[in-house]
Amino acid sequence: MSSGSSYRLTRNDDRVIVHFDYDCFYASVFEAENPSLKSQPLAVQQKQIIVTCNYEARRRGLHKLQLITEAKRVCPDAIILLGEDLTRFRDASKSLYNYLRAFSWSDEVEKLGFDEVWMDVTALIDYNIEILNNNDLHNSFFCTSKVDPTQGFSYDATKIAGHSYPASADVESLLASAEDRQLTLRLLLGSHLAQHIRFDLEEHRNYTATVGVGTSKLISKLVGNLNKPRGQTTLLPPYRSQSPDDDDDTTITSFLDAHDIGAIPGIGFKVAQKLREHVLERPPEFADGLVYGPTREKVTVGHVRTAPGLDPEKLESLLCGPGMHHGIGLEVYRLIRGIDNSKVKDARNAPQSISIEDSYIKLNTYDQIVRELNDLTKRLIDRMRCDLMYDGDWFATPRRVTLTTRPRPPLNADGTRTRNFQRICKSAPFPLYVLNEIGHAEALANKMVENIYLPLFRQLHPKAKGGWDLSLVNVAVDMIQENRQHGRDISSVFKQQEETRREFERDVLPYVDQTQRTGAPEKYINKVSPEPSRPEVSHLDSNVDEMEEEEDDEEDGEHDQAPTTAFTCDTCGMTIPSFAKTAHDRYHDPD
Ligand code: DCP
Ligand code: MG
Ligand code: MG
């Protein structure tokens, strides 16, 4: 594409990318559990805020990020449900993601937060372009299976499914134009596939989604917003300018130019502020609002794009500063011209860590603690099975388990309590038997608690240290590594675990049963981690599962099995603990 200056930047328009955003997601999860809620105004509350509400509630004046008090005043008969426990939303999100993923041929299916998914469907589109009968486009068949040519749906390949941008686009003449025919056809097929998946999701899973179709993650995400809810929009050509010196005549430019600069994904609040200030030549004014009020004066992408002299160098010097990375200028320059060549990430990208936690008003007896640990660990195992397994196999393995707690300080002499935000944690090597035992998560959770979490707990909270009044418990696995089928492989995971185990036996075991642990090496002494800061309003971010990393630590509960029950693998020569044999054999021979 041309850029209007010496920066001739290339945009990859060879892909077809579909972006899904589920409608009023948290509310829809409650509706899926209880369909009678569908016809009623329904809102979901976190703290004092409505985080979302269904479209019936929106029709009656409720909206996202509204104060509860205001919502009750505007719509007194709204049903307001508590949404602070994210488990049901996470589970629904995962299950819908797996449903969508089954449509993909390339596994390029990327999740953003709980309610958005991008799919790169280029492989499916390319195949279906090849089998198109150009003599009878009205009666086309879209094949959705690589192996079964009868699986798919009928469609009219002369028409876009759903809406298009521009709404007045003349598809017939685009198809007749030598320059735009191919791209139009590919996007058109993308729109039919998107509609097919959208309807399928609705029919079989009872969730509606809003969808965008384009050639990048940026465009597909933004264009979907034009027709909400339960709609879809495709950004049609021309994507390329007829004039070598500017882009004013492309649909990408006219579409993006109208957006507020802060609405572009990748342009954060601070960057948007600086750009507004540059365009207005003074700090922009803001309306009062709950989180960040909307801008009073709209500074658009178009204003920034056409601002005199705003080339990548100028943008870099304008935007650089604390918290900004090198290259931000070029990045923004590209984004406001619709250039986003970032890949849709592979579905098998594992999270770096998984953790489950709960906070407590009163948790101070041993029995309560064991019960909570069992419950949290069961949920952790469910999540691991959900996030790290595919088709019955583990595709990623954690190397470490961590127990974190937040003790509540005793009352001060005057009866007040000093607030404590500090967490303490201890870690142990991840027990490989978790990979082999595929039965009920409950029994496995009891075993993990017995073998790992209780020993860790005893070390974190020796009775001598003044009881167990805990305000938070968190169980986690981290240092998760993907098990590649070829090349960089699972043997490195086993090797690292073996090393950790040896180190543990050498450096820690001698100290385990001593109450005086001053002789233990520095790295095994309790570590204190600050309370991770959390936003007042929780956002659609799976980072609530991420946690601070601490050093490796003690008892693993398996140490009595090594080394007498280890074996040496004939294929790779690794020394493997016996309980990991099945998993290791499966790695060499997946079938
Ligand atoms: N969410 C949240 N806190 C926020 C924003 C969102 O907890 N500040 C949650 C509630 C939403 C979910 O994330 O249901 C998805 O966010 P969306 O912005 O996509 O909102 P919805 O899906 O609810 O509504 P829409 O139909 O507008 O997409
Ligand atoms: Mg969303
Ligand atoms: Mg949504």
Coordinates of C-alpha atoms and ligand atoms in Angstrom, one line a residue:
M1 CA 0.0 0.0 0.0
S2 CA 1.1 3.6 -0.4
S3 CA 1.4 5.8 2.6
G4 CA 1.6 9.4 1.3
S5 CA 5.2 9.7 2.2
S6 CA 8.5 7.9 1.8
Y7 CA 7.3 5.2 4.3
R8 CA 5.9 2.6 1.9
L9 CA 4.7 0.0 4.2
T10 CA 3.4 -3.3 3.1
R11 CA 0.2 -4.7 4.4
N12 CA -0.5 -8.4 4.0
D13 CA -4.0 -8.7 2.5
D14 CA -3.6 -12.4 1.7
R15 CA -5.4 -13.7 4.8
V16 CA -9.0 -13.9 5.8
I17 CA -9.5 -13.4 9.5
V18 CA -12.8 -13.7 11.4
H19 CA -13.3 -12.0 14.8
F20 CA -16.0 -13.2 17.2
D21 CA -17.2 -11.2 20.2
Y22 CA -20.0 -12.9 22.2
D23 CA -22.9 -10.7 23.0
C24 CA -23.3 -9.5 26.6
F25 CA -21.1 -12.4 27.6
Y26 CA -21.4 -12.7 31.3
A27 CA -25.2 -12.2 31.1
S28 CA -25.3 -14.8 28.3
V29 CA -23.5 -17.3 30.5
F30 CA -26.2 -16.9 33.2
E31 CA -28.9 -17.1 30.5
A32 CA -27.4 -20.4 29.2
E33 CA -27.7 -21.8 32.7
N34 CA -31.2 -20.5 33.1
P35 CA -33.0 -19.7 29.8
S36 CA -36.0 -18.1 31.5
L37 CA -33.7 -15.1 32.1
K38 CA -33.4 -14.4 28.4
S39 CA -36.6 -12.4 28.2
Q40 CA -35.9 -10.3 31.3
P41 CA -33.7 -7.4 32.0
L42 CA -30.6 -9.0 33.4
A43 CA -27.4 -7.3 34.8
V44 CA -24.2 -8.7 36.2
Q45 CA -22.7 -7.0 39.2
Q46 CA -19.0 -6.9 40.4
K47 CA -18.4 -4.7 43.4
Q48 CA -20.7 -1.7 43.0
I49 CA -20.7 -1.8 39.2
I50 CA -22.8 -3.4 36.4
V51 CA -20.0 -5.1 34.3
T52 CA -22.5 -6.1 31.6
C53 CA -26.2 -6.5 31.0
N54 CA -28.3 -8.3 28.4
Y55 CA -29.8 -6.4 25.5
E56 CA -33.3 -6.4 27.1
A57 CA -31.7 -4.4 30.0
R58 CA -29.9 -2.2 27.6
R59 CA -33.2 -1.4 25.9
R60 CA -34.4 -0.2 29.3
G61 CA -31.5 2.1 29.8
L62 CA -28.9 0.0 31.6
H63 CA -25.4 -0.1 30.2
K64 CA -21.9 -1.5 30.9
L65 CA -19.9 0.0 33.7
Q66 CA -22.9 1.7 35.3
L67 CA -23.2 2.1 39.1
I68 CA -25.5 -0.3 40.7
T69 CA -27.4 2.5 42.4
E70 CA -28.1 4.2 39.1
A71 CA -29.0 0.9 37.4
K72 CA -31.6 0.2 40.2
R73 CA -33.0 3.7 39.7
V74 CA -33.3 3.4 35.9
C75 CA -34.7 -0.1 35.9
P76 CA -36.0 -1.2 39.3
D77 CA -37.2 -4.6 38.0
A78 CA -33.8 -5.6 36.6
I79 CA -32.5 -8.9 37.8
I80 CA -29.0 -8.3 39.2
L81 CA -26.7 -11.3 39.6
L82 CA -23.3 -11.4 41.3
G83 CA -20.5 -12.1 38.9
E84 CA -17.5 -12.0 41.1
D85 CA -16.7 -15.7 40.9
L86 CA -15.2 -16.0 37.4
T87 CA -15.3 -19.8 37.2
R88 CA -18.5 -20.1 35.2
F89 CA -17.4 -17.4 32.7
R90 CA -14.0 -19.0 32.3
D91 CA -15.5 -22.5 31.8
A92 CA -18.0 -21.2 29.2
S93 CA -15.3 -19.3 27.4
K94 CA -13.1 -22.3 27.2
S95 CA -15.9 -24.5 26.0
L96 CA -17.0 -22.1 23.3
Y97 CA -13.4 -21.6 22.3
N98 CA -13.0 -25.4 21.8
Y99 CA -16.3 -25.4 19.8
L100 CA -15.0 -22.7 17.4
R101 CA -11.7 -24.3 17.2
A102 CA -13.2 -27.5 15.7
F103 CA -14.0 -25.4 12.6
S104 CA -10.4 -24.5 12.0
W105 CA -8.1 -26.3 9.6
S106 CA -4.9 -24.6 10.8
D107 CA -5.4 -24.3 14.5
E108 CA -4.8 -20.5 14.2
V109 CA -7.5 -19.7 16.8
E110 CA -6.6 -17.0 19.3
K111 CA -8.6 -16.1 22.4
L112 CA -8.6 -12.5 23.7
G113 CA -10.0 -12.3 27.2
F114 CA -13.0 -14.4 27.9
D115 CA -15.3 -13.3 25.1
E116 CA -13.3 -12.7 21.9
V117 CA -11.8 -15.1 19.4
W118 CA -9.9 -14.6 16.2
M119 CA -9.8 -17.4 13.6
D120 CA -7.4 -17.3 10.6
V121 CA -9.6 -19.2 8.1
T122 CA -7.3 -18.6 5.1
A123 CA -6.7 -22.4 4.5
L124 CA -10.5 -23.1 4.3
I125 CA -11.1 -20.1 2.1
D126 CA -8.3 -21.0 -0.3
Y127 CA -9.6 -24.5 -0.7
N128 CA -13.1 -23.4 -1.3
I129 CA -12.0 -20.8 -3.9
E130 CA -10.3 -23.6 -5.8
I131 CA -13.4 -25.7 -5.9
L132 CA -15.7 -22.8 -6.9
N133 CA -17.7 -23.3 -10.1
N134 CA -17.3 -19.9 -11.7
N135 CA -20.1 -20.7 -14.1
D136 CA -22.7 -21.1 -11.4
L137 CA -21.7 -19.0 -8.4
H138 CA -25.3 -18.7 -7.2
N139 CA -25.4 -22.3 -6.3
S140 CA -22.1 -22.8 -4.6
F141 CA -21.2 -25.4 -1.9
F142 CA -18.8 -24.5 0.9
C143 CA -16.9 -27.5 2.1
T144 CA -16.0 -27.4 5.8
S145 CA -14.2 -30.7 6.1
K146 CA -10.7 -31.6 4.8
V147 CA -11.7 -35.3 4.4
D148 CA -15.4 -35.4 3.7
P149 CA -16.4 -33.4 0.6
T150 CA -20.1 -33.7 1.5
Q151 CA -19.7 -31.8 4.7
G152 CA -20.5 -28.1 4.4
F153 CA -23.3 -25.8 3.4
S154 CA -24.8 -24.2 0.2
Y155 CA -24.4 -20.5 -0.4
D156 CA -24.7 -17.8 -3.1
A157 CA -21.1 -16.8 -4.0
T158 CA -22.3 -13.6 -5.6
K159 CA -23.6 -12.1 -2.3
I160 CA -22.0 -11.1 1.0
A161 CA -23.5 -12.8 4.1
G162 CA -24.5 -10.2 6.6
H163 CA -23.5 -6.5 6.5
S164 CA -20.7 -5.0 4.6
Y165 CA -18.6 -1.8 4.9
P166 CA -19.4 0.3 3.1
A167 CA -23.0 -0.6 3.4
S168 CA -23.6 0.6 -0.2
A169 CA -20.8 -1.5 -1.7
D170 CA -21.6 -2.9 -5.1
V171 CA -20.4 -6.5 -4.8
E172 CA -21.3 -7.2 -8.4
S173 CA -18.9 -4.6 -9.8
L174 CA -16.2 -5.5 -7.3
L175 CA -16.4 -9.0 -8.6
A176 CA -16.2 -7.7 -12.1
S177 CA -13.1 -5.6 -11.4
A178 CA -9.8 -7.2 -12.3
E179 CA -8.1 -5.5 -9.4
D180 CA -10.6 -6.3 -6.6
R181 CA -12.2 -9.6 -7.7
Q182 CA -9.9 -12.0 -5.9
L183 CA -9.9 -10.2 -2.6
T184 CA -13.7 -9.6 -2.8
L185 CA -14.3 -13.3 -3.4
R186 CA -12.2 -14.4 -0.5
L187 CA -13.8 -12.0 1.9
L188 CA -17.2 -13.0 0.5
L189 CA -16.5 -16.6 1.2
G190 CA -15.2 -15.6 4.7
S191 CA -18.5 -13.9 5.4
H192 CA -20.5 -17.0 4.5
L193 CA -18.2 -19.2 6.7
A194 CA -18.5 -16.7 9.5
Q195 CA -22.3 -16.8 9.3
H196 CA -22.3 -20.5 9.2
I197 CA -20.2 -20.8 12.4
R198 CA -22.2 -18.0 14.0
F199 CA -25.5 -19.7 13.4
D200 CA -24.1 -23.0 14.4
L201 CA -23.0 -21.5 17.7
E202 CA -26.4 -20.1 18.2
E203 CA -28.2 -23.3 17.4
H204 CA -26.1 -25.8 19.3
R205 CA -24.7 -23.7 22.1
N206 CA -27.2 -21.0 22.6
Y207 CA -24.7 -18.1 22.4
T208 CA -25.0 -15.2 19.9
A209 CA -21.9 -13.4 18.7
T210 CA -21.0 -10.3 16.8
V211 CA -18.5 -11.0 14.0
G212 CA -16.1 -9.0 11.9
V213 CA -14.4 -10.3 8.7
G214 CA -11.2 -8.7 7.2
T215 CA -7.6 -9.4 6.3
S216 CA -6.1 -8.6 9.8
K217 CA -6.8 -8.9 13.4
L218 CA -7.1 -5.2 13.7
I219 CA -9.7 -4.7 10.9
S220 CA -11.8 -7.8 11.8
K221 CA -12.1 -6.7 15.4
L222 CA -13.0 -3.2 14.6
V223 CA -15.4 -3.8 11.7
G224 CA -17.6 -6.2 13.7
N225 CA -18.6 -3.4 16.0
L226 CA -20.6 -1.8 13.3
N227 CA -23.5 -4.2 13.7
K228 CA -24.2 -5.4 17.2
P229 CA -25.6 -7.6 18.6
R230 CA -26.0 -10.8 16.6
G231 CA -24.6 -9.2 13.5
Q232 CA -21.6 -9.5 11.2
T233 CA -19.8 -7.0 9.0
T234 CA -17.2 -7.5 6.3
L235 CA -14.8 -4.8 5.2
L236 CA -14.9 -4.8 1.4
P237 CA -12.3 -3.5 -1.1
P238 CA -10.9 -1.3 -2.5
Y239 CA -8.1 -1.8 0.0
R240 CA -5.5 -0.3 -2.4
S241 CA -5.3 3.2 -3.5
Q242 CA -5.5 4.3 -7.1
S243 CA -3.2 7.2 -6.4
P244 CA 0.4 6.5 -5.5
D245 CA 0.6 9.4 -3.0
D246 CA -2.3 9.0 -0.7
D247 CA -4.7 6.4 0.7
D248 CA -7.8 8.6 0.9
D249 CA -9.8 6.5 -1.5
T250 CA -9.5 3.1 0.2
T251 CA -12.2 1.6 2.4
I252 CA -9.6 0.8 5.0
T253 CA -8.8 4.5 5.3
S254 CA -12.4 5.8 5.3
F255 CA -13.4 3.1 7.9
L256 CA -10.5 3.7 10.2
D257 CA -10.4 7.5 9.9
A258 CA -13.8 7.9 11.5
H259 CA -12.7 6.1 14.8
D260 CA -11.7 8.0 17.9
I261 CA -7.9 7.5 18.2
G262 CA -8.4 5.8 21.6
A263 CA -10.6 3.1 20.0
I264 CA -7.8 1.5 18.1
P265 CA -6.6 -1.7 19.7
G266 CA -2.9 -1.3 20.4
I267 CA -3.2 2.4 21.1
G268 CA -3.5 2.6 24.8
F269 CA -4.9 5.4 27.0
K270 CA -1.6 7.3 27.5
V271 CA -0.6 7.1 23.8
A272 CA -4.1 8.3 22.8
Q273 CA -3.8 11.2 25.2
K274 CA -0.5 12.3 23.8
L275 CA -1.8 12.1 20.2
R276 CA -4.9 14.1 21.1
E277 CA -2.8 16.7 22.8
H278 CA -0.6 16.9 19.7
V279 CA -3.5 17.4 17.4
L280 CA -5.4 19.9 19.6
E281 CA -2.2 21.6 20.6
R282 CA -3.4 21.6 24.2
P283 CA -4.4 18.9 26.8
P284 CA -7.8 17.5 25.8
E285 CA -10.8 17.9 28.1
F286 CA -12.5 14.9 29.6
A287 CA -16.1 14.4 30.6
D288 CA -16.6 13.0 34.1
G289 CA -17.0 9.2 34.1
L290 CA -16.8 6.1 36.1
V291 CA -13.4 4.8 34.8
Y292 CA -12.1 7.2 32.3
G293 CA -14.7 9.5 31.0
P294 CA -15.1 9.7 27.3
T295 CA -13.3 12.6 25.6
R296 CA -15.3 15.7 25.1
E297 CA -13.6 16.5 21.9
K298 CA -13.2 13.7 19.5
V299 CA -9.8 13.4 18.0
T300 CA -10.1 10.8 15.2
V301 CA -7.6 8.5 13.5
G302 CA -8.1 10.7 10.4
H303 CA -7.0 13.8 12.4
V304 CA -3.8 12.0 13.5
R305 CA -3.1 10.4 10.1
T306 CA -3.3 13.7 8.3
A307 CA -1.6 15.8 10.9
P308 CA 1.3 17.6 9.2
G309 CA 4.8 16.0 9.6
L310 CA 3.6 13.1 11.8
D311 CA 6.0 10.5 10.4
P312 CA 7.3 7.5 12.4
E313 CA 10.3 9.5 13.8
K314 CA 8.1 12.4 14.9
L315 CA 5.6 9.9 16.5
E316 CA 8.5 8.1 18.2
S317 CA 9.8 11.3 19.8
L318 CA 6.3 12.4 20.7
L319 CA 5.3 9.2 22.3
C320 CA 8.5 7.9 23.8
G321 CA 8.9 8.2 27.6
P322 CA 8.4 6.1 30.7
G323 CA 6.5 2.9 30.0
M324 CA 6.8 3.2 26.2
H325 CA 8.8 0.7 24.2
H326 CA 11.2 1.5 21.4
G327 CA 9.5 1.4 18.0
I328 CA 6.1 2.7 19.3
G329 CA 6.2 5.5 16.7
L330 CA 6.3 3.1 13.7
E331 CA 3.8 0.9 15.4
V332 CA 1.2 3.7 15.7
Y333 CA 2.0 4.9 12.3
R334 CA 1.2 1.5 10.9
L335 CA -1.9 0.9 13.0
I336 CA -3.6 4.1 12.0
R337 CA -3.1 3.1 8.4
G338 CA -4.7 -0.3 9.0
I339 CA -1.4 -2.2 8.8
D340 CA -1.4 -5.1 11.2
N341 CA 0.4 -8.2 10.0
S342 CA 0.4 -9.9 13.4
K343 CA -0.4 -13.6 13.2
V344 CA -3.4 -15.2 14.8
K345 CA -1.7 -17.3 17.5
D346 CA -1.7 -21.0 17.4
A347 CA -4.4 -22.6 19.5
R348 CA -2.0 -24.8 21.3
N349 CA -0.2 -21.9 23.0
A350 CA -0.3 -22.9 26.7
P351 CA -0.7 -20.3 29.4
Q352 CA 2.5 -19.6 31.5
S353 CA 0.7 -20.4 34.7
I354 CA -2.6 -21.4 36.1
S355 CA -3.8 -20.5 39.5
I356 CA -6.9 -20.8 41.6
E357 CA -7.5 -18.7 44.6
D358 CA -10.2 -17.7 47.1
S359 CA -10.3 -15.0 49.8
Y360 CA -11.7 -15.6 53.2
I361 CA -13.2 -13.7 56.0
K362 CA -12.5 -16.5 58.5
L363 CA -10.2 -19.4 57.8
N364 CA -8.3 -20.5 60.9
T365 CA -8.8 -24.2 61.7
Y366 CA -6.8 -27.0 60.3
D367 CA -9.9 -28.9 59.0
Q368 CA -11.2 -25.8 57.2
I369 CA -7.8 -25.3 55.6
V370 CA -7.6 -28.9 54.4
R371 CA -11.2 -28.7 53.0
E372 CA -10.4 -25.4 51.1
L373 CA -7.1 -26.8 49.8
N374 CA -8.9 -29.9 48.5
D375 CA -11.5 -27.7 46.8
L376 CA -9.0 -25.3 45.3
T377 CA -6.8 -28.2 44.1
K378 CA -9.7 -29.9 42.5
R379 CA -10.5 -26.7 40.6
L380 CA -6.9 -26.4 39.6
I381 CA -6.8 -29.9 38.2
D382 CA -10.0 -29.2 36.2
R383 CA -8.4 -26.1 34.8
M384 CA -5.2 -27.9 33.9
R385 CA -7.1 -30.6 32.1
C386 CA -9.1 -27.9 30.3
D387 CA -6.2 -25.7 29.4
L388 CA -3.3 -28.1 28.9
M389 CA -4.9 -31.1 27.3
Y390 CA -6.1 -31.6 23.7
D391 CA -7.7 -34.7 22.4
G392 CA -7.0 -36.6 25.6
D393 CA -3.3 -35.8 25.6
W394 CA -1.3 -33.3 27.6
F395 CA 0.3 -30.8 25.2
A396 CA 2.0 -28.8 28.0
T397 CA 3.4 -29.7 31.4
P398 CA 4.0 -27.5 34.4
R399 CA 7.2 -27.8 36.2
R400 CA 6.3 -26.3 39.5
V401 CA 3.4 -26.1 42.0
T402 CA 3.1 -23.2 44.4
L403 CA 1.1 -22.5 47.5
T404 CA 0.5 -18.9 48.3
T405 CA -1.3 -17.5 51.4
R406 CA -2.0 -14.1 52.8
P407 CA -1.9 -14.2 56.7
R408 CA -4.1 -11.8 58.5
P409 CA -2.1 -9.9 61.2
P410 CA -3.3 -10.2 64.8
L411 CA -5.3 -7.4 66.3
N412 CA -3.4 -4.4 67.6
A413 CA -3.7 -3.4 71.2
D414 CA -6.4 -0.8 70.4
G415 CA -8.5 -3.5 68.7
T416 CA -7.8 -2.3 65.1
R417 CA -6.1 -4.5 62.5
T418 CA -3.3 -3.4 60.3
R419 CA -4.2 -4.2 56.7
N420 CA -1.8 -6.7 55.1
F421 CA -1.4 -7.1 51.4
Q422 CA 1.6 -9.4 51.5
R423 CA 1.5 -12.9 50.2
I424 CA 3.9 -15.6 51.2
C425 CA 4.6 -18.6 49.1
K426 CA 6.4 -21.9 48.8
S427 CA 7.0 -24.1 45.8
A428 CA 7.8 -27.7 45.0
P429 CA 8.4 -29.6 41.8
F430 CA 5.3 -30.5 39.8
P431 CA 4.3 -34.2 40.6
L432 CA 4.2 -36.1 37.3
Y433 CA 1.6 -38.5 38.6
V434 CA -1.0 -35.8 37.9
L435 CA -0.5 -36.4 34.2
N436 CA -1.1 -40.1 34.5
E437 CA -4.1 -40.3 36.8
I438 CA -7.0 -39.4 34.6
G439 CA -9.8 -40.4 36.9
H440 CA -11.9 -38.1 39.1
A441 CA -10.2 -34.9 39.9
E442 CA -11.4 -35.2 43.5
A443 CA -9.3 -38.2 44.4
L444 CA -6.3 -36.8 42.7
A445 CA -6.8 -33.5 44.5
N446 CA -6.8 -35.3 47.9
K447 CA -3.6 -36.9 47.0
M448 CA -1.9 -33.7 45.9
V449 CA -3.1 -32.0 49.0
E450 CA -1.7 -34.8 51.2
N451 CA 1.6 -35.1 49.3
I452 CA 2.4 -31.5 48.4
Y453 CA 0.1 -28.8 49.7
L454 CA 0.0 -29.8 53.3
P455 CA 3.8 -30.2 53.6
L456 CA 4.1 -26.8 51.9
F457 CA 1.5 -25.3 54.1
R458 CA 3.2 -26.6 57.3
Q459 CA 6.4 -25.0 56.2
L460 CA 4.7 -21.7 55.4
H461 CA 2.8 -21.7 58.6
P462 CA 4.7 -23.5 61.4
K463 CA 2.3 -23.3 64.4
A464 CA 4.9 -21.5 66.4
K465 CA 4.4 -18.5 64.1
G466 CA 1.1 -17.6 65.7
G467 CA -1.8 -19.6 64.1
W468 CA -3.5 -19.7 60.8
D469 CA -5.7 -16.8 60.3
L470 CA -5.6 -16.6 56.5
S471 CA -7.4 -14.1 54.3
L472 CA -6.3 -15.7 51.0
V473 CA -5.2 -19.1 49.7
N474 CA -3.9 -19.6 46.2
V475 CA -2.8 -22.9 44.5
A476 CA -0.9 -22.7 41.3
V477 CA 1.1 -24.5 38.7
D478 CA 3.6 -22.6 36.6
M479 CA 6.7 -22.8 34.5
I480 CA 4.5 -24.5 32.0
Q481 CA 6.3 -25.9 29.0
E482 CA 4.8 -27.1 25.7
N483 CA 5.5 -30.7 24.8
R484 CA 6.6 -30.5 21.1
Q485 CA 6.1 -33.5 19.0
H486 CA 9.4 -32.9 17.2
G487 CA 12.6 -31.1 17.9
R488 CA 12.4 -29.1 21.2
D489 CA 10.7 -31.8 23.1
I490 CA 9.2 -33.1 26.3
S491 CA 12.5 -34.8 27.3
S492 CA 13.7 -31.3 28.4
V493 CA 10.8 -31.1 30.7
F494 CA 11.6 -34.4 32.3
K495 CA 15.2 -33.5 32.4
Q496 CA 14.6 -30.2 34.2
Q497 CA 12.2 -32.0 36.6
E498 CA 14.8 -34.6 37.3
E499 CA 17.4 -31.9 38.1
T500 CA 15.0 -30.0 40.4
R501 CA 14.3 -33.3 42.2
R502 CA 18.0 -34.0 42.7
E503 CA 18.6 -30.5 43.9
F504 CA 15.7 -30.9 46.2
E505 CA 16.9 -34.1 47.7
R506 CA 20.4 -32.8 48.1
D507 CA 19.7 -29.3 49.5
V508 CA 16.3 -29.5 51.1
L509 CA 15.5 -32.9 52.5
P510 CA 18.0 -32.7 55.3
Y511 CA 16.2 -29.7 56.6
V512 CA 12.6 -30.7 56.1
D513 CA 11.7 -32.0 59.6
Q514 CA 13.6 -29.4 61.5
T515 CA 11.7 -26.6 63.1
Q516 CA 14.9 -24.6 63.0
R517 CA 15.3 -24.0 59.3
T518 CA 18.1 -21.4 59.6
G519 CA 20.5 -24.0 58.2
A520 CA 18.6 -24.3 54.9
P521 CA 20.1 -22.6 51.8
E522 CA 18.9 -19.1 51.2
K523 CA 16.8 -20.0 48.1
Y524 CA 14.6 -22.4 50.2
I525 CA 13.7 -19.8 52.8
N526 CA 10.1 -18.4 52.7
K527 CA 9.8 -15.7 50.1
V528 CA 7.4 -12.8 50.5
S529 CA 5.6 -11.5 47.5
P530 CA 3.6 -8.2 47.4
E531 CA -0.1 -8.4 46.7
P532 CA -0.5 -8.1 43.0
S533 CA -2.3 -4.9 42.2
R534 CA -5.8 -5.4 40.9
P535 CA -7.9 -2.9 39.0
E536 CA -11.0 -1.6 40.7
V537 CA -13.1 -2.8 37.8
S538 CA -12.0 -6.2 36.7
H539 CA -11.5 -6.4 33.0
L540 CA -11.7 -9.2 30.4
D541 CA -8.3 -10.4 31.2
S542 CA -7.2 -13.9 32.0
N543 CA -4.3 -12.4 33.9
V544 CA -6.3 -12.9 37.0
D545 CA -4.8 -16.3 36.8
E546 CA -1.3 -15.2 36.6
M547 CA 0.8 -14.9 39.7
E548 CA 4.2 -13.8 40.8
E549 CA 7.0 -16.3 40.5
E550 CA 9.0 -17.3 43.4
E551 CA 12.0 -19.6 43.9
D552 CA 11.8 -23.4 43.7
D553 CA 11.2 -25.0 47.0
E554 CA 10.7 -28.0 49.1
E555 CA 9.0 -31.2 49.7
D556 CA 7.5 -32.9 46.8
G557 CA 6.1 -36.0 48.3
E558 CA 7.5 -38.2 45.6
H559 CA 11.1 -38.2 46.8
D560 CA 10.8 -41.6 48.4
Q561 CA 10.3 -43.1 45.0
A562 CA 13.5 -41.9 43.5
P563 CA 16.0 -43.2 42.6
T564 CA 15.1 -46.9 43.1
T565 CA 12.0 -46.7 40.9
A566 CA 13.5 -44.7 38.1
F567 CA 14.1 -46.2 34.6
T568 CA 16.2 -45.4 31.7
C569 CA 14.3 -44.8 28.4
D570 CA 15.6 -47.0 25.6
T571 CA 14.7 -44.5 23.0
C572 CA 16.1 -41.2 24.3
G573 CA 18.3 -42.4 27.2
M574 CA 16.6 -40.1 29.7
T575 CA 16.3 -41.3 33.3
I576 CA 12.6 -41.1 34.2
P577 CA 10.8 -41.7 37.4
S578 CA 8.6 -44.8 37.1
F579 CA 5.4 -43.0 37.7
A580 CA 6.1 -40.9 34.6
K581 CA 6.8 -43.9 32.4
T582 CA 3.3 -44.0 30.7
A583 CA 3.4 -40.3 29.9
H584 CA 7.0 -40.6 28.6
D585 CA 6.1 -43.7 26.4
R586 CA 3.2 -41.9 25.0
Y587 CA 5.4 -39.0 24.1
H588 CA 7.6 -41.3 21.9
D589 CA 4.6 -43.1 20.5
P590 CA 1.6 -40.9 20.6
D591 CA -0.7 -43.5 18.9
Ligands
DCP1 N1 -16.1 -7.2 31.6 C1 -15.7 -6.9 32.9 N2 -15.2 -5.7 33.2 C2 -15.1 -4.7 32.3 C3 -15.5 -5.0 30.9 C4 -16.0 -6.3 30.7 O1 -15.7 -7.8 33.8 N3 -14.6 -3.5 32.6 C5 -16.6 -8.6 31.4 C6 -18.1 -8.6 31.3 C7 -18.4 -8.8 29.8 C8 -17.2 -9.5 29.3 O2 -16.1 -9.0 30.1 O3 -19.6 -9.6 29.7 C9 -16.9 -9.1 27.9 O4 -16.8 -7.7 27.6 P1 -17.4 -7.0 26.4 O5 -16.9 -5.6 26.4 O6 -17.3 -7.8 25.2 O7 -18.9 -6.9 26.8 P2 -20.2 -7.9 26.6 O8 -19.8 -9.1 25.9 O9 -20.8 -8.0 27.9 O10 -21.1 -7.0 25.7 P3 -21.2 -6.7 24.2 O11 -22.4 -7.4 23.7 O12 -21.2 -5.2 24.0 O13 -19.9 -7.4 23.6
MG2 MG -15.6 -8.2 24.0
MG3 MG -18.9 -9.2 24.0

